[in-house]
PDB file of C-alpha atoms in Angstrom:
ATOM      1  CA  MET A   1     -18.534   2.328  -2.545  1.00  0.00           C
ATOM      2  CA  PRO A   2     -19.866  -0.196  -5.053  1.00  0.00           C
ATOM      3  CA  ARG A   3     -18.286  -3.602  -4.580  1.00  0.00           C
ATOM      4  CA  SER A   4     -17.331  -3.688  -8.275  1.00  0.00           C
ATOM      5  CA  GLY A   5     -15.133  -0.620  -8.078  1.00  0.00           C
ATOM      6  CA  LEU A   6     -12.634  -0.603  -5.248  1.00  0.00           C
ATOM      7  CA  TRP A   7      -9.731   1.800  -5.428  1.00  0.00           C
ATOM      8  CA  LEU A   8      -6.056   1.389  -4.800  1.00  0.00           C
ATOM      9  CA  ILE A   9      -3.837   4.408  -4.306  1.00  0.00           C
ATOM     10  CA  ALA A  10      -0.146   3.981  -3.682  1.00  0.00           C
ATOM     11  CA  SER A  11       1.664   6.392  -1.423  1.00  0.00           C
ATOM     12  CA  PRO A  12      -0.385   9.523  -2.202  1.00  0.00           C
ATOM     13  CA  TRP A  13       1.628  11.477   0.340  1.00  0.00           C
ATOM     14  CA  GLU A  14       4.822  10.606  -1.565  1.00  0.00           C
ATOM     15  CA  SER A  15       3.603  11.047  -5.124  1.00  0.00           C
ATOM     16  CA  GLU A  16       0.689  12.405  -7.121  1.00  0.00           C
ATOM     17  CA  SER A  17      -0.390   8.993  -8.398  1.00  0.00           C
ATOM     18  CA  VAL A  18      -3.831   8.648  -9.929  1.00  0.00           C
ATOM     19  CA  ALA A  19      -6.083   6.054  -8.356  1.00  0.00           C
ATOM     20  CA  GLN A  20      -6.633   2.916 -10.372  1.00  0.00           C
ATOM     21  CA  PRO A  21      -9.776   0.777 -10.046  1.00  0.00           C
ATOM     22  CA  ILE A  22      -9.518  -2.803  -8.928  1.00  0.00           C
ATOM     23  CA  VAL A  23     -12.429  -5.217  -9.230  1.00  0.00           C
ATOM     24  CA  SER A  24     -12.626  -7.150  -6.008  1.00  0.00           C
ATOM     25  CA  ALA A  25     -14.782  -9.916  -7.450  1.00  0.00           C
ATOM     26  CA  ALA A  26     -12.059 -11.041  -9.821  1.00  0.00           C
ATOM     27  CA  ARG A  27      -9.131 -12.611  -7.996  1.00  0.00           C
ATOM     28  CA  PRO A  28      -5.857 -12.131  -9.880  1.00  0.00           C
ATOM     29  CA  SER A  29      -3.888 -15.209 -10.843  1.00  0.00           C
ATOM     30  CA  LEU A  30      -1.256 -16.166  -8.293  1.00  0.00           C
ATOM     31  CA  ARG A  31       2.375 -15.427  -9.046  1.00  0.00           C
ATOM     32  CA  SER A  32       1.571 -13.868 -12.393  1.00  0.00           C
ATOM     33  CA  ALA A  33       4.523 -11.976 -13.789  1.00  0.00           C
ATOM     34  CA  ALA A  34       4.383  -8.213 -14.100  1.00  0.00           C
ATOM     35  CA  GLN A  35       4.130  -6.953 -17.637  1.00  0.00           C
ATOM     36  CA  VAL A  36       7.378  -5.162 -18.337  1.00  0.00           C
ATOM     37  CA  PRO A  37       7.853  -2.805 -21.280  1.00  0.00           C
ATOM     38  CA  ARG A  38      10.245  -3.959 -23.956  1.00  0.00           C
ATOM     39  CA  GLY A  39      13.812  -3.130 -23.048  1.00  0.00           C
ATOM     40  CA  SER A  40      13.212  -2.973 -19.293  1.00  0.00           C
ATOM     41  CA  GLU A  41      15.089  -6.202 -18.648  1.00  0.00           C
ATOM     42  CA  GLN A  42      18.122  -4.875 -20.484  1.00  0.00           C
ATOM     43  CA  ALA A  43      17.952  -1.598 -18.562  1.00  0.00           C
ATOM     44  CA  LEU A  44      17.838  -3.481 -15.279  1.00  0.00           C
ATOM     45  CA  GLY A  45      20.800  -5.594 -16.260  1.00  0.00           C
ATOM     46  CA  LYS A  46      22.854  -2.519 -17.104  1.00  0.00           C
ATOM     47  CA  SER A  47      22.052  -0.788 -13.834  1.00  0.00           C
ATOM     48  CA  THR A  48      22.734  -3.752 -11.544  1.00  0.00           C
ATOM     49  CA  SER A  49      25.698  -5.443 -13.186  1.00  0.00           C
ATOM     50  CA  GLY A  50      29.115  -4.644 -14.526  1.00  0.00           C
ATOM     51  CA  GLY A  51      31.525  -5.029 -11.656  1.00  0.00           C
ATOM     52  CA  THR A  52      29.636  -3.088  -8.973  1.00  0.00           C
ATOM     53  CA  SER A  53      29.431  -4.760  -5.576  1.00  0.00           C
ATOM     54  CA  SER A  54      26.042  -5.844  -4.276  1.00  0.00           C
ATOM     55  CA  GLY A  55      26.304  -3.301  -1.471  1.00  0.00           C
ATOM     56  CA  GLY A  56      26.817  -0.529  -3.974  1.00  0.00           C
ATOM     57  CA  GLN A  57      23.896  -1.636  -6.111  1.00  0.00           C
ATOM     58  CA  ILE A  58      21.306  -1.462  -3.343  1.00  0.00           C
ATOM     59  CA  PRO A  59      21.214   2.345  -2.911  1.00  0.00           C
ATOM     60  CA  ALA A  60      20.950   2.707  -6.689  1.00  0.00           C
ATOM     61  CA  LEU A  61      18.055   0.241  -6.761  1.00  0.00           C
ATOM     62  CA  GLU A  62      16.310   2.048  -3.914  1.00  0.00           C
ATOM     63  CA  ASN A  63      16.658   5.407  -5.646  1.00  0.00           C
ATOM     64  CA  THR A  64      15.370   3.950  -8.899  1.00  0.00           C
ATOM     65  CA  VAL A  65      12.358   2.404  -7.166  1.00  0.00           C
ATOM     66  CA  GLN A  66      11.474   5.722  -5.528  1.00  0.00           C
ATOM     67  CA  GLN A  67      11.699   7.547  -8.838  1.00  0.00           C
ATOM     68  CA  LEU A  68       9.558   4.938 -10.580  1.00  0.00           C
ATOM     69  CA  LYS A  69       6.977   5.253  -7.802  1.00  0.00           C
ATOM     70  CA  ASN A  70       6.917   9.012  -8.223  1.00  0.00           C
ATOM     71  CA  ASP A  71       6.410   8.497 -11.957  1.00  0.00           C
ATOM     72  CA  GLY A  72       3.711   5.840 -11.461  1.00  0.00           C
ATOM     73  CA  LYS A  73       5.616   3.286 -13.568  1.00  0.00           C
ATOM     74  CA  TRP A  74       4.440   0.312 -11.573  1.00  0.00           C
ATOM     75  CA  ASN A  75       5.354  -2.485 -13.966  1.00  0.00           C
ATOM     76  CA  VAL A  76       8.973  -1.357 -14.144  1.00  0.00           C
ATOM     77  CA  LEU A  77       8.983  -0.666 -10.390  1.00  0.00           C
ATOM     78  CA  VAL A  78       8.102  -4.303  -9.732  1.00  0.00           C
ATOM     79  CA  LEU A  79      11.080  -5.390 -11.804  1.00  0.00           C
ATOM     80  CA  TYR A  80      13.523  -3.230  -9.860  1.00  0.00           C
ATOM     81  CA  ALA A  81      11.935  -3.859  -6.464  1.00  0.00           C
ATOM     82  CA  SER A  82      12.112  -7.607  -7.101  1.00  0.00           C
ATOM     83  CA  GLU A  83      15.810  -7.259  -7.847  1.00  0.00           C
ATOM     84  CA  TRP A  84      16.180  -5.233  -4.650  1.00  0.00           C
ATOM     85  CA  THR A  85      14.571  -7.984  -2.571  1.00  0.00           C
ATOM     86  CA  ARG A  86      16.854 -10.584  -4.166  1.00  0.00           C
ATOM     87  CA  LYS A  87      19.978  -8.593  -3.346  1.00  0.00           C
ATOM     88  CA  ASP A  88      18.801  -7.537   0.130  1.00  0.00           C
ATOM     89  CA  PRO A  89      16.182 -10.109   1.195  1.00  0.00           C
ATOM     90  CA  ASN A  90      16.045  -8.897   4.792  1.00  0.00           C
ATOM     91  CA  ASN A  91      15.190  -5.320   3.850  1.00  0.00           C
ATOM     92  CA  ALA A  92      11.566  -4.711   4.862  1.00  0.00           C
ATOM     93  CA  THR A  93      11.335  -1.521   2.818  1.00  0.00           C
ATOM     94  CA  ALA A  94      12.253  -3.409  -0.341  1.00  0.00           C
ATOM     95  CA  TRP A  95       9.375  -5.825   0.223  1.00  0.00           C
ATOM     96  CA  TYR A  96       7.042  -2.949   1.058  1.00  0.00           C
ATOM     97  CA  GLU A  97       7.873  -1.171  -2.200  1.00  0.00           C
ATOM     98  CA  LEU A  98       7.407  -4.415  -4.125  1.00  0.00           C
ATOM     99  CA  SER A  99       3.992  -4.748  -2.493  1.00  0.00           C
ATOM    100  CA  VAL A 100       3.041  -1.215  -3.540  1.00  0.00           C
ATOM    101  CA  GLY A 101       4.047  -1.947  -7.118  1.00  0.00           C
ATOM    102  CA  TYR A 102       2.085  -5.183  -7.283  1.00  0.00           C
ATOM    103  CA  ALA A 103      -0.972  -3.541  -5.717  1.00  0.00           C
ATOM    104  CA  ASN A 104      -1.040  -0.886  -8.405  1.00  0.00           C
ATOM    105  CA  LEU A 105      -0.748  -3.583 -11.057  1.00  0.00           C
ATOM    106  CA  ARG A 106      -3.808  -5.190  -9.422  1.00  0.00           C
ATOM    107  CA  GLN A 107      -1.816  -8.326  -8.615  1.00  0.00           C
ATOM    108  CA  VAL A 108      -3.270  -8.464  -5.147  1.00  0.00           C
ATOM    109  CA  GLU A 109      -2.000 -11.864  -4.042  1.00  0.00           C
ATOM    110  CA  GLU A 110       1.567 -10.929  -4.919  1.00  0.00           C
ATOM    111  CA  ALA A 111       1.058  -7.606  -3.139  1.00  0.00           C
ATOM    112  CA  PHE A 112      -0.217  -9.469  -0.087  1.00  0.00           C
ATOM    113  CA  ASP A 113       2.778 -11.821  -0.026  1.00  0.00           C
ATOM    114  CA  ALA A 114       5.264  -8.947  -0.251  1.00  0.00           C
ATOM    115  CA  ALA A 115       3.396  -6.888   2.359  1.00  0.00           C
ATOM    116  CA  THR A 116       3.354  -9.864   4.720  1.00  0.00           C
ATOM    117  CA  LYS A 117       7.098 -10.293   4.289  1.00  0.00           C
ATOM    118  CA  ALA A 118       7.606  -6.611   5.141  1.00  0.00           C
ATOM    119  CA  VAL A 119       5.725  -6.843   8.451  1.00  0.00           C
ATOM    120  CA  GLN A 120       7.516 -10.069   9.329  1.00  0.00           C
ATOM    121  CA  LEU A 121      10.871  -8.360   8.873  1.00  0.00           C
ATOM    122  CA  SER A 122       9.873  -5.098  10.565  1.00  0.00           C
ATOM    123  CA  PRO A 123       6.862  -5.628  12.853  1.00  0.00           C
ATOM    124  CA  GLY A 124       7.508  -2.329  14.607  1.00  0.00           C
ATOM    125  CA  ASN A 125       6.777  -0.176  11.557  1.00  0.00           C
ATOM    126  CA  PRO A 126       3.129   0.985  11.483  1.00  0.00           C
ATOM    127  CA  ARG A 127       3.350   1.954   7.809  1.00  0.00           C
ATOM    128  CA  PHE A 128       3.926  -1.668   6.840  1.00  0.00           C
ATOM    129  CA  TRP A 129       0.933  -2.807   8.902  1.00  0.00           C
ATOM    130  CA  ARG A 130      -1.268  -0.120   7.336  1.00  0.00           C
ATOM    131  CA  ASN A 131      -0.203  -1.296   3.903  1.00  0.00           C
ATOM    132  CA  LEU A 132      -1.119  -4.885   4.722  1.00  0.00           C
ATOM    133  CA  GLY A 133      -4.429  -3.708   6.143  1.00  0.00           C
ATOM    134  CA  HIS A 134      -5.378  -1.824   2.996  1.00  0.00           C
ATOM    135  CA  ILE A 135      -4.477  -4.753   0.756  1.00  0.00           C
ATOM    136  CA  ASN A 136      -6.711  -7.051   2.796  1.00  0.00           C
ATOM    137  CA  LEU A 137      -9.446  -4.418   2.765  1.00  0.00           C
ATOM    138  CA  ALA A 138      -9.246  -4.193  -1.023  1.00  0.00           C
ATOM    139  CA  VAL A 139     -10.261  -7.842  -1.364  1.00  0.00           C
ATOM    140  CA  GLU A 140     -12.786  -7.783   1.487  1.00  0.00           C
ATOM    141  CA  ARG A 141     -10.666  -9.778   3.935  1.00  0.00           C
ATOM    142  CA  LEU A 142     -12.116  -7.678   6.697  1.00  0.00           C
ATOM    143  CA  PRO A 143     -10.964  -9.661   9.769  1.00  0.00           C
ATOM    144  CA  ASP A 144      -7.384  -9.763   8.471  1.00  0.00           C
ATOM    145  CA  ALA A 145      -7.526  -6.078   7.577  1.00  0.00           C
ATOM    146  CA  GLU A 146      -8.754  -5.242  11.066  1.00  0.00           C
ATOM    147  CA  ILE A 147      -5.899  -7.191  12.650  1.00  0.00           C
ATOM    148  CA  ALA A 148      -3.359  -5.304  10.554  1.00  0.00           C
ATOM    149  CA  PHE A 149      -4.855  -1.899  11.340  1.00  0.00           C
ATOM    150  CA  ASP A 150      -4.996  -2.790  15.032  1.00  0.00           C
ATOM    151  CA  LYS A 151      -1.285  -3.637  14.880  1.00  0.00           C
ATOM    152  CA  ALA A 152      -0.604  -0.202  13.404  1.00  0.00           C
ATOM    153  CA  LEU A 153      -2.716   1.469  16.083  1.00  0.00           C
ATOM    154  CA  ALA A 154      -0.934  -0.460  18.828  1.00  0.00           C
ATOM    155  CA  LEU A 155       2.257   1.194  17.606  1.00  0.00           C
ATOM    156  CA  ASN A 156       0.649   4.607  17.133  1.00  0.00           C
ATOM    157  CA  ALA A 157      -2.801   5.172  18.592  1.00  0.00           C
ATOM    158  CA  ASP A 158      -3.128   8.453  16.688  1.00  0.00           C
ATOM    159  CA  ASP A 159      -2.501   6.943  13.252  1.00  0.00           C
ATOM    160  CA  ALA A 160      -5.264   8.631  11.233  1.00  0.00           C
ATOM    161  CA  ASP A 161      -4.871   6.370   8.210  1.00  0.00           C
ATOM    162  CA  ALA A 162      -5.199   3.213  10.297  1.00  0.00           C
ATOM    163  CA  LEU A 163      -8.189   4.720  12.085  1.00  0.00           C
ATOM    164  CA  CYS A 164      -9.849   5.446   8.752  1.00  0.00           C
ATOM    165  CA  GLY A 165      -9.208   1.848   7.762  1.00  0.00           C
ATOM    166  CA  THR A 166     -10.959   0.587  10.870  1.00  0.00           C
ATOM    167  CA  ALA A 167     -13.840   2.983  10.204  1.00  0.00           C
ATOM    168  CA  LEU A 168     -14.274   1.580   6.698  1.00  0.00           C
ATOM    169  CA  ILE A 169     -14.260  -1.942   8.105  1.00  0.00           C
ATOM    170  CA  ALA A 170     -16.917  -1.029  10.667  1.00  0.00           C
ATOM    171  CA  GLN A 171     -19.045   0.479   7.929  1.00  0.00           C
ATOM    172  CA  ARG A 172     -18.791  -2.589   5.691  1.00  0.00           C
ATOM    173  CA  GLN A 173     -19.634  -4.840   8.606  1.00  0.00           C
ATOM    174  CA  GLY A 174     -22.822  -2.870   9.208  1.00  0.00           C
ATOM    175  CA  ARG A 175     -21.611  -1.056  12.323  1.00  0.00           C
ATOM    176  CA  PRO A 176     -22.320   2.597  11.479  1.00  0.00           C
ATOM    177  CA  LYS A 177     -22.184   3.732  15.112  1.00  0.00           C
ATOM    178  CA  ASP A 178     -18.679   2.331  15.471  1.00  0.00           C
ATOM    179  CA  ALA A 179     -17.653   3.940  12.179  1.00  0.00           C
ATOM    180  CA  ASP A 180     -18.975   7.313  13.344  1.00  0.00           C
ATOM    181  CA  ALA A 181     -17.218   6.962  16.701  1.00  0.00           C
ATOM    182  CA  ILE A 182     -13.917   6.309  14.957  1.00  0.00           C
ATOM    183  CA  ALA A 183     -14.489   9.290  12.664  1.00  0.00           C
ATOM    184  CA  LYS A 184     -15.030  11.468  15.747  1.00  0.00           C
ATOM    185  CA  ARG A 185     -11.812  10.105  17.210  1.00  0.00           C
ATOM    186  CA  ILE A 186      -9.964  11.213  14.081  1.00  0.00           C
ATOM    187  CA  LYS A 187     -11.601  14.629  14.249  1.00  0.00           C
ATOM    188  CA  SER A 188     -10.404  14.980  17.838  1.00  0.00           C
ATOM    189  CA  LEU A 189      -6.875  14.669  16.462  1.00  0.00           C
ATOM    190  CA  ASP A 190      -7.500  17.786  14.346  1.00  0.00           C
ATOM    191  CA  GLU A 191      -7.801  15.590  11.278  1.00  0.00           C
ATOM    192  CA  ASN A 192     -10.867  14.524   9.371  1.00  0.00           C
ATOM    193  CA  CYS A 193     -12.232  11.232   8.084  1.00  0.00           C
ATOM    194  CA  ARG A 194     -15.041  11.946   5.650  1.00  0.00           C
ATOM    195  CA  GLY A 195     -17.246   9.690   3.611  1.00  0.00           C
ATOM    196  CA  VAL A 196     -17.394   6.902   6.162  1.00  0.00           C
ATOM    197  CA  SER A 197     -21.182   6.996   6.210  1.00  0.00           C
ATOM    198  CA  ASP A 198     -21.514   6.604   2.431  1.00  0.00           C
ATOM    199  CA  GLY A 199     -18.478   4.406   1.940  1.00  0.00           C
ATOM    200  CA  GLU A 200     -17.191   6.220  -1.109  1.00  0.00           C
ATOM    201  CA  THR A 201     -13.978   7.640   0.259  1.00  0.00           C
ATOM    202  CA  ALA A 202     -12.357   9.004   3.362  1.00  0.00           C
ATOM    203  CA  VAL A 203     -10.347  12.174   3.423  1.00  0.00           C
ATOM    204  CA  VAL A 204      -7.805  12.945   6.079  1.00  0.00           C
ATOM    205  CA  VAL A 205      -6.907  16.608   6.294  1.00  0.00           C
ATOM    206  CA  VAL A 206      -3.513  17.366   7.784  1.00  0.00           C
ATOM    207  CA  GLY A 207      -2.638  21.032   7.720  1.00  0.00           C
ATOM    208  CA  PRO A 208      -3.740  22.919   4.600  1.00  0.00           C
ATOM    209  CA  ALA A 209      -3.750  20.010   2.133  1.00  0.00           C
ATOM    210  CA  PRO A 210      -6.342  17.210   2.198  1.00  0.00           C
ATOM    211  CA  ARG A 211      -5.129  13.680   1.558  1.00  0.00           C
ATOM    212  CA  THR A 212      -7.517  11.156   0.109  1.00  0.00           C
ATOM    213  CA  HIS A 213      -7.949   7.909   1.972  1.00  0.00           C
ATOM    214  CA  GLY A 214     -10.205   5.127   0.899  1.00  0.00           C
ATOM    215  CA  LEU A 215      -8.576   1.874   0.063  1.00  0.00           C
ATOM    216  CA  LEU A 216      -5.012   3.064   0.212  1.00  0.00           C
ATOM    217  CA  VAL A 217      -2.122   0.806  -0.534  1.00  0.00           C
ATOM    218  CA  GLY A 218       1.323   2.020   0.208  1.00  0.00           C
ATOM    219  CA  ARG A 219       0.533   4.142   3.210  1.00  0.00           C
TER     220      ARG A 219
END
């Protein structure tokens, strides 16, 4: 894959989101605010205020975040996910969803911070480690990405997405034999990791429907 056109895909197994390009050479500004459509702040205020207890607001926020993710409305998702993390700061899933939103807005540093918080709160969840791995991979932090994928594989040695991540790392580090060996390992699991040799994408096939892997954020 050309270095100027990396791809981020958020939760493709949960939604039909279209991949958005991210240019790895340009580092996003730290802590930049998400661009929110006019009226979003008012909508958030209406949904999270007005006499409802904090405990009652959290399920509503979670449902809203999931719907926004399904709709690919990442800027609004960040607004709601941020509110979710404020009301339930020890909820790893809230930080994970915030990370997914930021990643799709190409605010990679913010995505990294939220993803790191998620794994700190729930280090036993391989999905959160995969997410952190893909974010690091998107900005060519290969050693950090490898650590994150290894954490996921320590929790589930048959994690095809994490294996594809390690294959992509091996390829970028000029270790084609290692990349091919990992691809064969995935194939032995009755799944498939394609495109490792050319670096364009990796596809994991589970059952009848192929799922596109490459630089996936939100897995």
